[in-house]
Amino acid sequence: MREKQKLAGMWFLTYEGRVSGERKYRLGVLGSGKGSNFVAIAEACQAGRIPVEVALVISDVENAGILEHARSRGIAARFIKPGQFRTKLDEEAERTYIDALKGAEVDLVVLAGFMRILKGEFLRTFEHRVINIHPSLLPSFPGLEAWKQALDYGVKVTGCTVHFVDQGVDTGPILAQQTVPVLTGDSAGSLHARIQEAERVLYPSTIGALARGEVFVQGRQTVWRKSTGD
């Protein structure tokens, strides 16, 4: 259903059926926690703000809130054991995740608080089709607790970044960013809460742009073009 096209060194994604309206752009969402970003995405889909449907939600945590949010909305949701490693999927689990997402015919894999590093075969299978949102203005403060890193460093502005996932950690091409001020008296918790508010706006809008074919990528640069309509 997906075709990757290249023009003068650029690549962008088109989706068969989107132009004719035969099928919607389909997301597979991976998450490990409460699922607040997933809820924002699902609500944007339901309201018709983005031309997208969530085809499948998968979690590596059996009782994760994101699974309950999906099931309450009638969206397919699965717990898949991550395997023997603490920070990544083992080989068997990785294959199970890949098979589930391929079976759901997803166009894009969306990480929404998924606490496992994805590498190797997973990223080769879904090349240029995995995105994540990170709670800082990358490349500043990659890794865990980025909001706390920003606060401890003393920056006056931080924010969130939607980026493609590559073989590094928070190193893929940047799709979109939103700034968030660091206020006098901020705690790690208060700053994180404001970043999360920005995430819940930025993530759905960026997914919508991808679904409409508005984003070109050339090397590490992303270029947004004006929408020609849904």
PDB file of C-alpha atoms in Angstrom, residues 84-89 115-118:
ATOM      1  CA  GLN A  84      14.473 -11.207  27.687  1.00  0.00           C
ATOM      2  CA  PHE A  85      16.026  -7.747  27.440  1.00  0.00           C
ATOM      3  CA  ARG A  86      15.215  -4.737  29.632  1.00  0.00           C
ATOM      4  CA  THR A  87      15.649  -1.925  27.105  1.00  0.00           C
ATOM      5  CA  LYS A  88      14.942  -3.505  23.710  1.00  0.00           C
ATOM      6  CA  LEU A  89      12.918  -6.239  22.034  1.00  0.00           C
ATOM      7  CA  MET A 115      10.221   2.470  26.350  1.00  0.00           C
ATOM      8  CA  ARG A 116      12.106   0.001  24.149  1.00  0.00           C
ATOM      9  CA  ILE A 117      14.845   0.955  21.718  1.00  0.00           C
ATOM     10  CA  LEU A 118      14.029  -0.227  18.186  1.00  0.00           C
TER      11      LEU A 118
END
